[in-house]
Short mmCIF file of C-alpha atoms and ligand atoms in Angstrom, two decimals:
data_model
loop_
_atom_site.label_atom_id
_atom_site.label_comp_id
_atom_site.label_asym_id
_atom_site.label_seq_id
_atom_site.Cartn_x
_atom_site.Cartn_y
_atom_site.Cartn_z
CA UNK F 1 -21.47 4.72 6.28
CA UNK F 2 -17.80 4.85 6.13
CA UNK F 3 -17.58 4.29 2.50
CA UNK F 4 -17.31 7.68 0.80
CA UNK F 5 -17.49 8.55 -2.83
CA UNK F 6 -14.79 11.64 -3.30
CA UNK F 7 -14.57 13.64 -6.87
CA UNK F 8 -11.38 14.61 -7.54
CA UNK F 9 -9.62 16.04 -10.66
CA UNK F 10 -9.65 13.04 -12.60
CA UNK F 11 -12.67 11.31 -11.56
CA UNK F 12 -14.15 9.54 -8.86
CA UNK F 13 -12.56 7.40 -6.07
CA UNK F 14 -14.08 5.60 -3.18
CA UNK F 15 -12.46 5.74 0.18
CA UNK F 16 -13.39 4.23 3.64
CA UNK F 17 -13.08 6.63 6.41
CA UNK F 18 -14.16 6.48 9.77
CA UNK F 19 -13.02 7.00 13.54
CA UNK F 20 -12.18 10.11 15.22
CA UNK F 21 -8.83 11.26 16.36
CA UNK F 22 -5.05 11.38 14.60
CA UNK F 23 -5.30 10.30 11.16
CA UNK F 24 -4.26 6.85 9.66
CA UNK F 25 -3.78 6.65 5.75
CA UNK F 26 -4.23 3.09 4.73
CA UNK F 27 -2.52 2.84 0.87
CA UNK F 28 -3.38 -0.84 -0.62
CA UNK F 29 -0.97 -2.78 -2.56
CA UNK F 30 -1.33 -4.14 -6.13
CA UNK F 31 -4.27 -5.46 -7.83
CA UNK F 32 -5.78 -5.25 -4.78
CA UNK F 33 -8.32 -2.51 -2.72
CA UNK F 34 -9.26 -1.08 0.43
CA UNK F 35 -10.29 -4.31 1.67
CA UNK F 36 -6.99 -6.03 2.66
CA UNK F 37 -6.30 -4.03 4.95
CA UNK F 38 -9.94 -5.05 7.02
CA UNK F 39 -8.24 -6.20 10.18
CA UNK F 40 -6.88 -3.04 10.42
CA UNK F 41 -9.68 -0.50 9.53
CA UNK F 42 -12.08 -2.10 12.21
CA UNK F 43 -9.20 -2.47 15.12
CA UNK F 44 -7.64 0.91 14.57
CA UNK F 45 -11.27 3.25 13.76
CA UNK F 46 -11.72 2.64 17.48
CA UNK F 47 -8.86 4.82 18.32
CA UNK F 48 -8.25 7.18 15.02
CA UNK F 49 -10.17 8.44 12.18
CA UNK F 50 -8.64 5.47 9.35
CA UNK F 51 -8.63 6.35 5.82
CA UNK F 52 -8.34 3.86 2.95
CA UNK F 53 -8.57 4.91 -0.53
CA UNK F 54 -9.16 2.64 -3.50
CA UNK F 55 -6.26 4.00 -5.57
CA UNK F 56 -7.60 4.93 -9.29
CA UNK F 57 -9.22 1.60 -11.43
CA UNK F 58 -9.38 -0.50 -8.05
CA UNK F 59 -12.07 -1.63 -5.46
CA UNK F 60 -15.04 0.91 -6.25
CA UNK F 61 -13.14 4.13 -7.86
CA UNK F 62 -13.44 5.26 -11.60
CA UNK F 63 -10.69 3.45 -13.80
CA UNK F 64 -8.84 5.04 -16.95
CA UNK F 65 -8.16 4.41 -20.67
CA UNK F 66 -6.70 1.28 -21.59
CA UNK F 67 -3.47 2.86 -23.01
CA UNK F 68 -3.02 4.71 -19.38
CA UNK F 69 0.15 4.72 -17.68
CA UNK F 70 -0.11 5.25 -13.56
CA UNK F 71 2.97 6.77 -12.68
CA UNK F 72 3.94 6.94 -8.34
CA UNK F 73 3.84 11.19 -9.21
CA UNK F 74 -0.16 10.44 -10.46
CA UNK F 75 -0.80 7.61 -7.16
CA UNK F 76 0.86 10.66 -5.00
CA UNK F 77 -0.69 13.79 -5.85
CA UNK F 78 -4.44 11.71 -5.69
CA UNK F 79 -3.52 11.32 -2.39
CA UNK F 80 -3.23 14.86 -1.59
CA UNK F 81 -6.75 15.21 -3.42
CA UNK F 82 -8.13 13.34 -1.42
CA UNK F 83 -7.11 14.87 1.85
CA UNK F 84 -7.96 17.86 1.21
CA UNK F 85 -11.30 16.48 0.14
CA UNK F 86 -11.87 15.01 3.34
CA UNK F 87 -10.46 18.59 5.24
CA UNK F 88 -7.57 17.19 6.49
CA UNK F 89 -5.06 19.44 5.16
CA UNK F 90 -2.66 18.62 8.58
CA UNK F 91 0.51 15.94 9.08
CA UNK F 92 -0.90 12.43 9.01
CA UNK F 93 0.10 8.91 9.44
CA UNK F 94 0.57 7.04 6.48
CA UNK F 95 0.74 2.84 5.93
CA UNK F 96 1.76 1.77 2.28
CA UNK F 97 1.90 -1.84 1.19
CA UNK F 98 3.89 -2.92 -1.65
CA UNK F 99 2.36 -0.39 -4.14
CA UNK F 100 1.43 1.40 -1.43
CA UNK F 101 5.14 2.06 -0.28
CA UNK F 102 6.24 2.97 -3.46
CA UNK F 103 3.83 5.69 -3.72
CA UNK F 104 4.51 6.37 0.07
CA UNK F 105 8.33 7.14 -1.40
CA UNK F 106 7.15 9.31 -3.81
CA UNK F 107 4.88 11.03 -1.90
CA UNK F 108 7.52 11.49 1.07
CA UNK F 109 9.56 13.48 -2.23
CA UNK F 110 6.37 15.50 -2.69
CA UNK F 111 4.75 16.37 0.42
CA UNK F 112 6.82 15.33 3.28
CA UNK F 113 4.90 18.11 5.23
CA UNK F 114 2.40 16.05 5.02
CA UNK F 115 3.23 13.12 6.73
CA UNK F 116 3.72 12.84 10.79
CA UNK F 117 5.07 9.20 10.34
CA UNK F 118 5.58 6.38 8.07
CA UNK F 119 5.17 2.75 7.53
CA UNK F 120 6.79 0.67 4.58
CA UNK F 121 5.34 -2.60 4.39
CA UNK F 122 6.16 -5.56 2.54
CA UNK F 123 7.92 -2.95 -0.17
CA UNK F 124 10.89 -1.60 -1.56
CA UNK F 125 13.03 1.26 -2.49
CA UNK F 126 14.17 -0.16 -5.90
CA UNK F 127 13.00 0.23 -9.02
CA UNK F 128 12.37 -2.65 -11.54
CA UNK F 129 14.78 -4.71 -13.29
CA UNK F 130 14.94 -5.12 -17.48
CA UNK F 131 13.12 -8.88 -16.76
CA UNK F 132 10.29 -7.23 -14.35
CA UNK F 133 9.50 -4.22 -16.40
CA UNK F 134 8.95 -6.61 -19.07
CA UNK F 135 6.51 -9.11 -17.30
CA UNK F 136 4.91 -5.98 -16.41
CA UNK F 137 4.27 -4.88 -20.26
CA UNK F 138 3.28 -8.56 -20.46
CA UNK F 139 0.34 -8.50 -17.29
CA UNK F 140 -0.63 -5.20 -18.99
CA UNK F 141 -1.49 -6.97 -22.22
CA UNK F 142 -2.81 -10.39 -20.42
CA UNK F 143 -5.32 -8.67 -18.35
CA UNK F 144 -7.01 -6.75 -21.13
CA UNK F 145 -7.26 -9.45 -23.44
CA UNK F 146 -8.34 -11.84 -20.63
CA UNK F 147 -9.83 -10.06 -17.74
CA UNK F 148 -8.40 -8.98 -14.03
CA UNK F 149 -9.76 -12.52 -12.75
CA UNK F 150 -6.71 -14.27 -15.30
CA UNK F 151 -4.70 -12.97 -12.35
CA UNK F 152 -5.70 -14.07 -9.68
CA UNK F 153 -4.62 -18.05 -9.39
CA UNK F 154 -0.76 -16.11 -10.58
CA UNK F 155 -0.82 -13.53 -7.76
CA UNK F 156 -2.00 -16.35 -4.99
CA UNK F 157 0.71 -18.24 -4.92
CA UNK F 158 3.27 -14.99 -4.67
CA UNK F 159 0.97 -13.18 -2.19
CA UNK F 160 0.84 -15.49 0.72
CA UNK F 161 2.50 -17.54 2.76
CA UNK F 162 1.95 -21.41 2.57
CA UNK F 163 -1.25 -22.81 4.68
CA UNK F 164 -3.06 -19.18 3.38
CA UNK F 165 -6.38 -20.33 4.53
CA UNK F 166 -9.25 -20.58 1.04
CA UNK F 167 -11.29 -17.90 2.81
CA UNK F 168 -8.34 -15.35 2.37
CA UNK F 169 -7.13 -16.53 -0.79
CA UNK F 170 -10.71 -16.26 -1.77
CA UNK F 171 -11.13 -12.24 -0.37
CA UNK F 172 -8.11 -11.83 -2.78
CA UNK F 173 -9.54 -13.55 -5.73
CA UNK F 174 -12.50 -11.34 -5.24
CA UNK F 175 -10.53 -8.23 -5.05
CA UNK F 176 -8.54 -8.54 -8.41
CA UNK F 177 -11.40 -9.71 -10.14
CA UNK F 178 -13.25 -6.59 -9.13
CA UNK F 179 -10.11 -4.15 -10.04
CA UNK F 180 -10.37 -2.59 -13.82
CA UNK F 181 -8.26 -4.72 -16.51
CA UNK F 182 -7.40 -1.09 -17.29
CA UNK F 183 -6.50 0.00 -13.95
CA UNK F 184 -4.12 -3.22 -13.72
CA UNK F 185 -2.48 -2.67 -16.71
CA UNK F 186 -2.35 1.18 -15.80
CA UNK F 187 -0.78 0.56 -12.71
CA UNK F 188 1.70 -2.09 -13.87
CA UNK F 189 3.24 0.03 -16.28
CA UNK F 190 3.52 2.54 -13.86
CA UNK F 191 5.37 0.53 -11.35
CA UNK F 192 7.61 -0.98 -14.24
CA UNK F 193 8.36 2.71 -14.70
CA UNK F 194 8.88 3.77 -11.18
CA UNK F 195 12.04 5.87 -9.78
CA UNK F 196 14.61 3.76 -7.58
CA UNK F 197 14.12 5.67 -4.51
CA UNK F 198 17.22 4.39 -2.20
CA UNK F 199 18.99 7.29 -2.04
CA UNK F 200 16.25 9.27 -0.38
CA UNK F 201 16.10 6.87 2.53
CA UNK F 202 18.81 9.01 4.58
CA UNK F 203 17.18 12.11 4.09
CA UNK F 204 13.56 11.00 5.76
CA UNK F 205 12.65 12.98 9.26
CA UNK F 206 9.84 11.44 10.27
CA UNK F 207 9.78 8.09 12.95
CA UNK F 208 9.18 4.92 10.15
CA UNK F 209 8.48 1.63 10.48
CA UNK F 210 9.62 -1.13 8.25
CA UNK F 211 7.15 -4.06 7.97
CA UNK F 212 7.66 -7.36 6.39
CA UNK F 213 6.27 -10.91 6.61
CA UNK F 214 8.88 -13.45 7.25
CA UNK F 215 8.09 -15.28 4.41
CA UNK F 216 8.23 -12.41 2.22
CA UNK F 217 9.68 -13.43 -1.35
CA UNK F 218 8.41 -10.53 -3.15
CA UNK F 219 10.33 -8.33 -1.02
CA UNK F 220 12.48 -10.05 1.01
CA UNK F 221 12.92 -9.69 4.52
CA UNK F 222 16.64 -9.23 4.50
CA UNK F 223 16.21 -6.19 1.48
CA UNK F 224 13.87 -4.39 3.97
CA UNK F 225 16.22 -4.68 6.70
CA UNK F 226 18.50 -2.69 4.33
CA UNK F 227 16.41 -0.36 3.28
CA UNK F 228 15.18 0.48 7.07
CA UNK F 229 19.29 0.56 8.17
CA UNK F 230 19.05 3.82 5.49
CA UNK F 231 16.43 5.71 7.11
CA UNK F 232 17.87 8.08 10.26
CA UNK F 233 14.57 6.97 12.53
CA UNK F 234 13.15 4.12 11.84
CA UNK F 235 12.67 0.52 13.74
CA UNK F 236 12.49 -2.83 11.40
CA UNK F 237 9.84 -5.57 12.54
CA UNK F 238 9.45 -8.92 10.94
CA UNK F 239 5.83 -10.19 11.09
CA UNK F 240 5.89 -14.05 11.65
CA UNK F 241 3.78 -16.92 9.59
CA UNK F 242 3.39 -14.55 7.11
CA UNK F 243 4.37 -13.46 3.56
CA UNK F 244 3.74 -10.42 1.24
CA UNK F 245 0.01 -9.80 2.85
CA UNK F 246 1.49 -9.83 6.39
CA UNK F 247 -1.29 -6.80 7.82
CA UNK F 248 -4.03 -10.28 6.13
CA UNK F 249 -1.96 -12.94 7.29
CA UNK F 250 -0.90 -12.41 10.34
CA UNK F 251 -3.35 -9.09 11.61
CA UNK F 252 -2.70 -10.02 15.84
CA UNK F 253 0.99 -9.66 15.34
CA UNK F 254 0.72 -6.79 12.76
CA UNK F 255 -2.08 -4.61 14.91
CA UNK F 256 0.22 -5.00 17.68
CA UNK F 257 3.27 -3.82 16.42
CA UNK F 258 1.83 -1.04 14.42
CA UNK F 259 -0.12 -0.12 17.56
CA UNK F 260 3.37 0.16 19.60
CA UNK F 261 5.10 2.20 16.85
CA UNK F 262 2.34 5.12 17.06
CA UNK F 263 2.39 4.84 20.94
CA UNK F 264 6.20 5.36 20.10
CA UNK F 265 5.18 8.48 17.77
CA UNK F 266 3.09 9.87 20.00
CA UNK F 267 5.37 10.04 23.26
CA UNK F 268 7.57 12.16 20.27
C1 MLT L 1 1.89 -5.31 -4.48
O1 MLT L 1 1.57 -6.09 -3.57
O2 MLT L 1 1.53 -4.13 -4.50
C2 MLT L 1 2.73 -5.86 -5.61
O3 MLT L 1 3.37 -7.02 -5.23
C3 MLT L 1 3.70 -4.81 -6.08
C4 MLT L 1 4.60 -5.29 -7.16
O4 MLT L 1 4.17 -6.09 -8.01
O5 MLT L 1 5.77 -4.84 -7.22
#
């Protein structure tokens, strides 16, 4: 089965893992779980061994106390955990969304050993303003008096592009509503808290991709060109008919050019 239950030092976390060959590390975006990133895991296991943790309260891993804070350092080091876990204590490739590329930033700080390349997607390098720490205090609050589903029909419309067919918006419904109201809230205050990390960019030595739907408004196509300018080696895509799930929404054009970047990676 490739669904895995890991123990790690705080707890339990489910991750999907299966393939053989180079590694792919498959970091989900927020409220969200291993599952978005299905158009991936099954194309890509035929080639690699795919990993794709549910990040702590999300999908089917142990959550926290309702008070928690989630900070990129916590997200980061898990990772690490979990590797070693699984015996992979070597260089691997790693594919953050959103969420997933903030941690990716941190982690990059923290174990840039670790990593043999790097893909942002549909992220950024800047931290929160005043206004979107804020909402995130207020989501924190919302979801635990009113449950992770109370954030569902409010993420849909940001997430996707327009013409998101129901069955896709209904796969994200489904993931939110089974995230933790305390691993939402845990997470949001950790991203309201998270570190700006733009100046970094410039120091990064591995090959990167930056990813981004064209309809992106969460992070905007034109702010990821920026941020992929920064980095030393790195190529810049933009993923047509697609918004802020671009690896959902558009998974042909995605595979493809995430499939030509590690060809890239591996002919060094
Ligand atoms: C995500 O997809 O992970 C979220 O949009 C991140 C965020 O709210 O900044």
């Amino acid at each position: 089965m490739p669904l895995k239950t890991i123990s790690i030092t705080n707890g339990q976390r489910q991750v999907f893992d299966e393939g053989e060959g180079e590694v792919l590390v498959f970091i989900h975006g927020f409220p969200l779980d291993h599952r978005m990133w299905q158009e991936q895991l099954k194309e890509f296991s035929r080639e690699y061994r795919v990993i794709a943790p549910d990040l702590c309260g999300f999908g089917g891993s142990e959550s926290v106390a309702d008070d928690a804070v989630l900070s990129m350092k916590q997200f980061s080091d898990e990772l690490v955990e979990i590797l070693l876990a699984l015996d992979l204590d070597i260089p691997v490739h790693l594919i953050g969304l959103s969420l997933g590329g903030y941690i990716l930033g941190q982690f990059q700080k923290d174990h840039a050993m670790r990593i043999a390349s790097m893909v942002f997607c549909d992220t950024k390098s800047t931290a929160d303003t005043e206004d979107a720490k804020e909402n995130r205090y207020k989501t924190a609050r919302v979801v635990l008096e009113a449950g992770s589903h109370s954030l569902a029909e409010v993420m849909g419309t940001k997430l996707f592009a327009l013409d998101t067919p129901e069955s896709t918006l209904e796969m994200m419904r489904t993931m939110i509503a089974d995230a933790s109201p305390a691993g939402i809230a845990a997470a949001s205050r950790g991203m309201a808290e998270r570190n700006d990390f733009t100046d970094q960019l410039g120091t990064f030595r591995v090959p990167t991709l930056v990813v981004v739907g064209e309809h992106d408004s969460i992070s905007p196509p034109d702010e990821m060109r920026e941020m992929s300018e920064k980095i030393p080696n790195s190529e810049f895509v933009e993923i047509a008919d697609a918004g802020h799930m671009s690896p959902l929404e558009n998974p042909q054009e995605f595979n493809a050019v995430l499939r030509a970047f590690l060809r890239w990676v591996e002919l060094g």
